[in-house]
XYZ file of N, CA and C in Angstrom:
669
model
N 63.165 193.152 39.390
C 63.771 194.123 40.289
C 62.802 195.263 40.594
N 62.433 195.755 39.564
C 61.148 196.839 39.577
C 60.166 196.193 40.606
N 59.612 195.376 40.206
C 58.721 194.700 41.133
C 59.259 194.768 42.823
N 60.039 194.293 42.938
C 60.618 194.091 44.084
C 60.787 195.686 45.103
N 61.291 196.413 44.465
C 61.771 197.573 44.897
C 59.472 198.398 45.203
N 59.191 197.756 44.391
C 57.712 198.356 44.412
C 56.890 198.131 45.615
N 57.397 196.912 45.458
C 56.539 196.045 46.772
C 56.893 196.324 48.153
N 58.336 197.113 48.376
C 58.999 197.230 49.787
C 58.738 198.717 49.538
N 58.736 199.351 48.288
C 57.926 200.813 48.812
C 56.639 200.565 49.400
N 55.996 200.052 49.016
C 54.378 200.302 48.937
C 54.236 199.243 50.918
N 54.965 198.609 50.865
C 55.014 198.195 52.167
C 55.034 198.999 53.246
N 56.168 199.931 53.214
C 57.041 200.748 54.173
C 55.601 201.889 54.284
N 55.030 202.489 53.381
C 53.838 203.711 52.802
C 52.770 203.052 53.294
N 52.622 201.827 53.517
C 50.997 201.159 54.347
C 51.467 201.548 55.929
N 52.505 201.354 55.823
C 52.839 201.207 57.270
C 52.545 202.600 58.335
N 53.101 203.596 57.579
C 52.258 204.648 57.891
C 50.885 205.553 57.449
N 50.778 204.711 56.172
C 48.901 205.619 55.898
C 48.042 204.358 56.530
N 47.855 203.648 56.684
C 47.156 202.685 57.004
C 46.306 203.763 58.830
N 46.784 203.717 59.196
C 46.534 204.912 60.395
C 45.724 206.681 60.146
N 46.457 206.836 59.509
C 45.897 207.869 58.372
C 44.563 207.925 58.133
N 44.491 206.438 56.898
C 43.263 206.544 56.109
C 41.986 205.998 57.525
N 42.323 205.305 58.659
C 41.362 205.195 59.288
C 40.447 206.101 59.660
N 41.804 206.824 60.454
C 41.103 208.783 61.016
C 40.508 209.075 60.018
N 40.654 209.494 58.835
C 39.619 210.208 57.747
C 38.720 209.544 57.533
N 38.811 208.307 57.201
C 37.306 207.971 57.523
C 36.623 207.694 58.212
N 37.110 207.919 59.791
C 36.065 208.086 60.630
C 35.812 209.192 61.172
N 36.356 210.105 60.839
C 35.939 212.027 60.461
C 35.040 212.337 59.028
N 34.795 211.298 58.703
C 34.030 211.682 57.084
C 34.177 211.795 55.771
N 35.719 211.726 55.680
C 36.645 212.053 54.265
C 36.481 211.686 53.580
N 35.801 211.553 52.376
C 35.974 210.273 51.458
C 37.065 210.096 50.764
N 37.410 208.908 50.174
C 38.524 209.083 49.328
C 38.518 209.313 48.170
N 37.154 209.595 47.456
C 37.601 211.072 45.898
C 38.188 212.141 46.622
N 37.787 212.703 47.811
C 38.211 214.140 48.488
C 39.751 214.116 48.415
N 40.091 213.026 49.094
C 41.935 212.960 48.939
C 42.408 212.967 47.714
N 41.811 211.587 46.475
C 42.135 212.139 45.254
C 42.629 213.339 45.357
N 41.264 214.538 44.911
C 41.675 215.895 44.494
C 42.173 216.288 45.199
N 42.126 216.603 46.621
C 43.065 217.314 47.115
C 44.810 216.925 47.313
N 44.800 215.392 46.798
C 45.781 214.939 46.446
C 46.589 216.036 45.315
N 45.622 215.757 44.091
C 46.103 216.888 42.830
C 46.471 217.806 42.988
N 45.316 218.544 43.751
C 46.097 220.122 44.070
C 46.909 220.121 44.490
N 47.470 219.302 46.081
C 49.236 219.630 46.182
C 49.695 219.395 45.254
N 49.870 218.432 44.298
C 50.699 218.013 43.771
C 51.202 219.238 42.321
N 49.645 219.877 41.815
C 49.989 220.931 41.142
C 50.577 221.956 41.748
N 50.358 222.545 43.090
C 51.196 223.532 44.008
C 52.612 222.902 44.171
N 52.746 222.064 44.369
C 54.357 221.547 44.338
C 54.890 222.000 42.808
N 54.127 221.276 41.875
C 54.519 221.849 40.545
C 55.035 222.919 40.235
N 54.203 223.597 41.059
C 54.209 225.416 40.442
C 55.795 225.575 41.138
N 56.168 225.080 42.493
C 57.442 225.915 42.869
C 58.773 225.132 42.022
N 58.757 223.962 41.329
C 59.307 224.202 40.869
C 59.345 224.027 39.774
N 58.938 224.640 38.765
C 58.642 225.219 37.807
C 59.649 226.752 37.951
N 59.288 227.368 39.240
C 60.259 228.699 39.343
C 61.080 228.166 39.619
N 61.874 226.866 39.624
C 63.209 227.053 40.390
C 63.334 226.223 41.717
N 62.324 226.470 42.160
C 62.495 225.556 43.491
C 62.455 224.416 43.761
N 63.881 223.362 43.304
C 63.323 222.179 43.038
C 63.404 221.435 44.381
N 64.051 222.074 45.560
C 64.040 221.404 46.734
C 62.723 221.042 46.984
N 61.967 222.343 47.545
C 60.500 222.509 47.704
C 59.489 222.030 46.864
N 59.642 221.768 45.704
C 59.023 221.505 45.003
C 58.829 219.557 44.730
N 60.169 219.030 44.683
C 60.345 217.621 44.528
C 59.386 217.259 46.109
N 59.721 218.235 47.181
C 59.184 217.579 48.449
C 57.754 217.949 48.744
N 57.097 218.737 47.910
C 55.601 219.496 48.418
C 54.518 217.943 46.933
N 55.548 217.492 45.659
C 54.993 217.208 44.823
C 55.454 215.477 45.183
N 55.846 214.805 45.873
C 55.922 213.411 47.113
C 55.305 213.486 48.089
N 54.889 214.336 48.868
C 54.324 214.373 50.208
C 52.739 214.135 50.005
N 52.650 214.723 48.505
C 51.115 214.679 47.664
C 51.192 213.613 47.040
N 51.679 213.048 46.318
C 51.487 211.981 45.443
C 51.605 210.702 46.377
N 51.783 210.742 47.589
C 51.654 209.801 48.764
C 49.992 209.497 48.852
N 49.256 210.522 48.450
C 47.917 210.234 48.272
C 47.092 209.203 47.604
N 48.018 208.493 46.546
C 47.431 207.458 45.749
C 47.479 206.476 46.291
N 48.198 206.295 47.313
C 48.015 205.174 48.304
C 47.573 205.299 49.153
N 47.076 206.443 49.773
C 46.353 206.684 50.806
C 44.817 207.052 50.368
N 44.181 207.505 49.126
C 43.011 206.839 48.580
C 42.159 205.770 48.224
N 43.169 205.053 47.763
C 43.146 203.425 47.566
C 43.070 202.822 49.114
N 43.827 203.246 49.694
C 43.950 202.411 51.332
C 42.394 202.803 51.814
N 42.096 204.184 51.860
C 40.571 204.356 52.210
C 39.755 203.931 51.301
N 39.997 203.374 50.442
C 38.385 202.338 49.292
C 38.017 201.334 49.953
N 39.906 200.841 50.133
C 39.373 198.689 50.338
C 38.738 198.714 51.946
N 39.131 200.054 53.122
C 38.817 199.854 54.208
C 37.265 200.052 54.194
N 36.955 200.903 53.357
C 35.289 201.220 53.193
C 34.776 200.217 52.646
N 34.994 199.677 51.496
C 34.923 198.555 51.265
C 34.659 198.817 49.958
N 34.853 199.520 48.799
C 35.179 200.026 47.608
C 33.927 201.913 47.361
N 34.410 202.043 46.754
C 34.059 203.736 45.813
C 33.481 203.662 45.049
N 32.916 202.273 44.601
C 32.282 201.991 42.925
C 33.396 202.202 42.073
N 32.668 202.316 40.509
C 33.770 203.063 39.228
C 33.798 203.935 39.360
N 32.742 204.785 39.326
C 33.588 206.240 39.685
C 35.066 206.557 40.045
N 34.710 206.084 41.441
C 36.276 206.325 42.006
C 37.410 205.882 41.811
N 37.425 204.954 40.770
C 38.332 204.293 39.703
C 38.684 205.411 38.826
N 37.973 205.743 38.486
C 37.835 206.912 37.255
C 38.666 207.902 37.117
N 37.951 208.910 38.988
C 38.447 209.703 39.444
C 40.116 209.530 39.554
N 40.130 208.659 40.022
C 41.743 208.317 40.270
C 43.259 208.853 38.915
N 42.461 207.417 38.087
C 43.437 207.852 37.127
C 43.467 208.716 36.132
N 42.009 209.286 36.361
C 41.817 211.257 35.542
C 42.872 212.026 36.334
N 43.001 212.006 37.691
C 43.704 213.359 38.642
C 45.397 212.546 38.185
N 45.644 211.502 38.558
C 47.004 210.749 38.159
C 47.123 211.594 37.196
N 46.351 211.565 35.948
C 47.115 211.874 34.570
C 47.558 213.768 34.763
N 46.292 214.097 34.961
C 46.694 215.470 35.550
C 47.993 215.813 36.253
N 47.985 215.034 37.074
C 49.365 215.316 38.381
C 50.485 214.838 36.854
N 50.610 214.009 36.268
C 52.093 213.682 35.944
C 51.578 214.754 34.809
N 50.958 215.201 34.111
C 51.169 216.727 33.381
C 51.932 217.639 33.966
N 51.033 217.561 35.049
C 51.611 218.980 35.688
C 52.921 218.949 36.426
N 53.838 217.522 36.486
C 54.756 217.709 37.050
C 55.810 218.163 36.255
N 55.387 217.037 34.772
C 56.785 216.852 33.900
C 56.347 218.428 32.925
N 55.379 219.376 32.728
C 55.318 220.142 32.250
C 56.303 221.195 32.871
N 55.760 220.994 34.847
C 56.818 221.900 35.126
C 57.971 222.013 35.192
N 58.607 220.493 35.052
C 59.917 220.387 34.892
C 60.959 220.774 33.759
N 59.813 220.643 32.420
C 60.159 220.713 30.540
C 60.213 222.611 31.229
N 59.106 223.201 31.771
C 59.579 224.741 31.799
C 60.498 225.158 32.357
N 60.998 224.661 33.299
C 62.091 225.292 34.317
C 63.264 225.077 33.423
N 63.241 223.725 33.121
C 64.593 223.315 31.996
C 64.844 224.298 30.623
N 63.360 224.949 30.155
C 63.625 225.761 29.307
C 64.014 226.852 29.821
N 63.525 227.478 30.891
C 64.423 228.861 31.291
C 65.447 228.672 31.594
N 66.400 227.329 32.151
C 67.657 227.358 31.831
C 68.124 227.037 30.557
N 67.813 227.328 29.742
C 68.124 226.868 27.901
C 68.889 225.413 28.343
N 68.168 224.501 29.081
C 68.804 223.268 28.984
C 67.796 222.267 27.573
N 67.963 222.637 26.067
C 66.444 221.997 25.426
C 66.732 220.412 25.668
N 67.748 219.736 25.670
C 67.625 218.544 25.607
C 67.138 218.070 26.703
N 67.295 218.713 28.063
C 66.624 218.414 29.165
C 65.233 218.380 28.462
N 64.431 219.380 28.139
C 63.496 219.676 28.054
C 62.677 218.511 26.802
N 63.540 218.147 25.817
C 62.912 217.089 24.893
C 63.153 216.177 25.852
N 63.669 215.834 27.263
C 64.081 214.633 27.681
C 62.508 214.560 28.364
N 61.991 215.485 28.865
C 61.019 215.771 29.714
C 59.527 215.349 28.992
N 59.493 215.859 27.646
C 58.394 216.249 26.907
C 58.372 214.212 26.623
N 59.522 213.805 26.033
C 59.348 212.022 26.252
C 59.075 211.356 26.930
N 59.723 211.611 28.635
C 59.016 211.223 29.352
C 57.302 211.084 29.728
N 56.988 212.383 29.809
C 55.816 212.725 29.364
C 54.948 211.906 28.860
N 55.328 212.128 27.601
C 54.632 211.055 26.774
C 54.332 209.945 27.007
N 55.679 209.536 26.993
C 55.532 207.838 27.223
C 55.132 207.461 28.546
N 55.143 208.179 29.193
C 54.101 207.796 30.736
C 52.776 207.739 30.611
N 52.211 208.630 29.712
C 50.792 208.499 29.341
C 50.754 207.371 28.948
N 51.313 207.035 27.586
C 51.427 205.905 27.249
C 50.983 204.337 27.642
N 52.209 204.576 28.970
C 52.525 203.116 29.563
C 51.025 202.908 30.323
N 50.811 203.928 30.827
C 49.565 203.399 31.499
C 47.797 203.425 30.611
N 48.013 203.873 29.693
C 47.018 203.794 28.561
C 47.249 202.433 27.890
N 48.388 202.056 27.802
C 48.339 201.002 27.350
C 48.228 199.287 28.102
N 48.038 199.848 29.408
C 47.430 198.300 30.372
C 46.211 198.508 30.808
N 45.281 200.021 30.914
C 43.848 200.051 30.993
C 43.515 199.732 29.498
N 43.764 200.059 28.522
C 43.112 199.686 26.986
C 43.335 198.107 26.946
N 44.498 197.775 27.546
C 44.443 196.082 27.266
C 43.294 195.585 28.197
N 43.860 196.037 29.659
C 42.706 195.188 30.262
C 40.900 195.305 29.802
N 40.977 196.342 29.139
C 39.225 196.439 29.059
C 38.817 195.441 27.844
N 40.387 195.110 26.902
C 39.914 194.433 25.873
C 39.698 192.894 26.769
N 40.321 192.897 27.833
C 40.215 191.264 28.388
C 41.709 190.679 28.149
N 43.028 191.698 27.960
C 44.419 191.336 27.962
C 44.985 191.543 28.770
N 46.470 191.089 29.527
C 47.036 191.450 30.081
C 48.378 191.828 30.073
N 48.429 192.962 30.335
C 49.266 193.849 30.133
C 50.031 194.376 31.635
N 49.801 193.550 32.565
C 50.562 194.074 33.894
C 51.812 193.843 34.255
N 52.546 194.454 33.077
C 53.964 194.512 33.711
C 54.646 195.909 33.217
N 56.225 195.753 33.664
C 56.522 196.812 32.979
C 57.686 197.565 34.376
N 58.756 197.862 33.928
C 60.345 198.230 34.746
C 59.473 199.582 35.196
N 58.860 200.135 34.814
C 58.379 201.910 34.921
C 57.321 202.183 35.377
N 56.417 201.738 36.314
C 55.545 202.330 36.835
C 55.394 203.368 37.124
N 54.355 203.748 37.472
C 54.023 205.472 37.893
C 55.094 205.551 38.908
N 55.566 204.663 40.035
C 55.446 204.921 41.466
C 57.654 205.274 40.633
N 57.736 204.016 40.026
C 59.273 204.306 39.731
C 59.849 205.429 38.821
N 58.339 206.161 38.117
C 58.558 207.293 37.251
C 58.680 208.461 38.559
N 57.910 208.474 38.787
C 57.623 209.443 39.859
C 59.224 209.676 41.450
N 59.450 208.713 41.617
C 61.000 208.222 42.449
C 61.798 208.297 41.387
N 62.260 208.574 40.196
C 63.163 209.036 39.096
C 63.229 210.348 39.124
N 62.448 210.900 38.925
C 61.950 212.456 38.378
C 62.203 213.197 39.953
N 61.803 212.776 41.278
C 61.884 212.903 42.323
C 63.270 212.875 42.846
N 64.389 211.919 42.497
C 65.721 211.851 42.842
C 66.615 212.627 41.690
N 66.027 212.905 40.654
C 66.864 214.279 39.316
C 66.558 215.750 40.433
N 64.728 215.848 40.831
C 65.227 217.009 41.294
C 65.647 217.370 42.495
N 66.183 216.729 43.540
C 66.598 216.685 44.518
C 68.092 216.874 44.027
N 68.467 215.909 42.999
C 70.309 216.181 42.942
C 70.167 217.740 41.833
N 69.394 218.268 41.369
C 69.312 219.610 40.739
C 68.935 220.747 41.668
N 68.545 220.471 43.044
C 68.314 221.165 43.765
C 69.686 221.123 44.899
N 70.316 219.951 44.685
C 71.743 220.328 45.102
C 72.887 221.035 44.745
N 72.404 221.642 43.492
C 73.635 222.333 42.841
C 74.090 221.377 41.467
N 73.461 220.333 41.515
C 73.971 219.182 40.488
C 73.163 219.357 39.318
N 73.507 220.433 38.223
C 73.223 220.583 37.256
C 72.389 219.753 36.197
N 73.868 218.717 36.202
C 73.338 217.178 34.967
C 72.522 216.556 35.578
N 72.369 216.434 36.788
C 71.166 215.253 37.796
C 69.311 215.402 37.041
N 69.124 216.417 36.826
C 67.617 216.501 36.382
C 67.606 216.139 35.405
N 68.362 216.140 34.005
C 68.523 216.320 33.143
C 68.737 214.731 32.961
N 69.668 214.183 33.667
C 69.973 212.683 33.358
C 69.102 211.834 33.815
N 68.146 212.462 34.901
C 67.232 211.274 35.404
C 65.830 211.066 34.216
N 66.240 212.347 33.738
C 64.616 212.161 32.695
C 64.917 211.727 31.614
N 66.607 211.427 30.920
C 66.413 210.592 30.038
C 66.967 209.231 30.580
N 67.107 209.008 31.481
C 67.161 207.476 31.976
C 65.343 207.610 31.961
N 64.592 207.964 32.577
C 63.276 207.936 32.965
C 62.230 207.651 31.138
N 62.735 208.745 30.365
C 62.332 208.486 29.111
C 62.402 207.286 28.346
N 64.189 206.866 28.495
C 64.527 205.370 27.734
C 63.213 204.175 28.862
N 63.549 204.380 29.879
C 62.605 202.894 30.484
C 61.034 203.144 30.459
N 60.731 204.664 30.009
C 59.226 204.258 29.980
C 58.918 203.752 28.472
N 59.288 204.468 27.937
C 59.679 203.567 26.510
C 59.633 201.742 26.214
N 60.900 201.508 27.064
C 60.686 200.115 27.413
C 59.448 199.592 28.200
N 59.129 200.264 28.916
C 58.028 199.968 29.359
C 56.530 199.540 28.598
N 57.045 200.503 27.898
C 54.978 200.732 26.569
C 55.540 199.352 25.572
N 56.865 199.033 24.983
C 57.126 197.852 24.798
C 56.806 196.436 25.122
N 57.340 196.315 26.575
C 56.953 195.426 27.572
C 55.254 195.228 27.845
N 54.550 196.084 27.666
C 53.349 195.944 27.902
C 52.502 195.475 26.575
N 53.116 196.104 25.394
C 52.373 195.924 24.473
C 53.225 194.168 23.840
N 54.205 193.563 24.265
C 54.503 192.297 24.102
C 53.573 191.356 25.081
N 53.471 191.832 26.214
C 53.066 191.105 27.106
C 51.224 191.064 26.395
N 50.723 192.412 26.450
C 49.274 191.734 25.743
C 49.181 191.481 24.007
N 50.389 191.373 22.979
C 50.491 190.453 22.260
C 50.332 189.142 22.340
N 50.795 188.300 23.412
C 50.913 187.417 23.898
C 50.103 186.548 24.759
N 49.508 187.379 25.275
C 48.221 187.378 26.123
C 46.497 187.109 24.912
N 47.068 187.867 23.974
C 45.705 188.308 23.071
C 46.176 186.199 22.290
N 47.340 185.973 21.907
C 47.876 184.885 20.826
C 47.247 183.913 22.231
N 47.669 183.912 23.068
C 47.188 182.549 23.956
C 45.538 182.459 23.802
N 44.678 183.941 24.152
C 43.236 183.668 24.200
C 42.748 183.118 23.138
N 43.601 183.438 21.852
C 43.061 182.836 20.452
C 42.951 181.030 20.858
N 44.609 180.647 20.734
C 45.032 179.577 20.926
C 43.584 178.906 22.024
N 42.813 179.466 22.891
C 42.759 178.920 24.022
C 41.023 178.760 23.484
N 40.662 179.720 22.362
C 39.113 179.546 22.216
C 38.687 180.852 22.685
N 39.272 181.440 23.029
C 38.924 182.853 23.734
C 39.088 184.241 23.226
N 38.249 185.102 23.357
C 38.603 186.335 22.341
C 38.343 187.340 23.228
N 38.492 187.146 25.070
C 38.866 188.162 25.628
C 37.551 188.846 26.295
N 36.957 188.739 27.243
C 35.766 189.159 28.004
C 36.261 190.149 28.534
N 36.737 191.653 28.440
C 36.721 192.521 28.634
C 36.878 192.189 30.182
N 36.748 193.653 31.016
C 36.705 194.173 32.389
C 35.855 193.255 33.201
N 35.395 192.681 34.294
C 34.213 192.107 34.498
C 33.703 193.392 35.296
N 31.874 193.482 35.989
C 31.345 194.309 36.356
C 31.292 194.277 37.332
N 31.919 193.675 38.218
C 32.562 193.986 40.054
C 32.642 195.481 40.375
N 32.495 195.403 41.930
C 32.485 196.615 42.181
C 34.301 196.783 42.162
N 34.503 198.398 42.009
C 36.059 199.222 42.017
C 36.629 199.908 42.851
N 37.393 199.421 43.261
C 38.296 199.612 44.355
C 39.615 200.699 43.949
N 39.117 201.603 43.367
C 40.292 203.367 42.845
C 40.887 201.926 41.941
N 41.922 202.527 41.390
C 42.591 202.370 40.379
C 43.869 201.334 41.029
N 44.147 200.613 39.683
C 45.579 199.845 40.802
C 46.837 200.648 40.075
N 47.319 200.497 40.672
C 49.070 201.077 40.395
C 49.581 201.095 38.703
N 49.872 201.938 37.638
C 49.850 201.613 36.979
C 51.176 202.336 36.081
């Protein structure tokens, strides 16, 4: 289902950056530039709501994080970034989901909501997690590409709490981050079964796992 729902986002989001990423790169843009300037909205979205503003804030911190597909869309059209720009990618990613769910754990604390706020600090976590734990597999030569919680469905969780908290709907932020917490959870599960399994077949197979190969890198894939 995750999958599914991923694939008709990421469809609908080509449909309009695909146009996008052309113009910038034929004005000069590269796509590390979007990266970061990706980040920075996404930390300026942070900041408003962090005070409170979760209308403005859920919509200034989506309008930015639309960038990870519109970086990636300008690699494969250039025709890749090297590693570097792999690099770059999921360094500013990790940044951006700091700075979102940090600002969310603060706002929740100035409303003395703490369980919101431990709901937040888990999420957190385990988002680092999930995606630390399918780059560490893949470099060992495992695979680890699955998982109900992607960035894109963490990020559309956390995104639909603060929209219904910016409606007046109190419990909405609060409930989306521990629905969001329990499945990334499941998620670092799911990944770490899947390259259990992955690692038991290479044995079985004679194989002990050739790491990353040295192809050129095309930003980071979805993770």
């Amino acid at each position: 289902m995750a999958k599914i729902v991923q694939t008709t986002a990421r469809a609908a989001v080509a449909y309009g950056v695909n146009p996008v990423a052309r113009f910038l790169l034929r004005i000069g843009v590269t796509p590390n530039a979007v990266t970061v300037a990706g980040t920075v909205g996404v930390l300026i979205g942070s900041y408003f709501g962090s005070q409170g503003h979760l209308f403005w804030g859920t919509v200034i911190v989506t309008a930015f994080a639309l960038t990870d597909a519109l970086d990636g869309t300008m690699a494969r059209m250039r025709g890749g970034t090297g590693k570097f720009g792999a690099l770059l990618d999921s360094s500013m990613d990790r940044l951006a989901d700091g700075a979102v769910f940090g600002a969310v754990a603060y706002y929740l604390a100035t409303e003395r909501n703490y369980w919101g706020v431990v709901a937040a600090l888990i999420a957190l976590v385990a988002g680092q997690v999930v995606s630390y734990v399918k780059a560490r597999a893949q470099s060992l030569g495992l695979n680890a590409d699955v998982g109900i919680a992607e960035r894109l469905e963490r990020l559309l969780i956390v995104g639909a709490g603060g929209l219904l908290g910016a409606a007046d709907q109190d419990w909405g932020l609060p409930a989306a981050l521990w629905v969001l917490a329990a499945l990334s959870l499941f998620t670092v599960f799911q990944r770490l079964v899947s390259a259990a399994r992955s690692d038991a077949a290479n044995v079985a197979g004679g194989s002990g796992g050739s790491g990353l190969s040295g192809g050129p890198d095309v930003k980071a894939p979805a993770e």
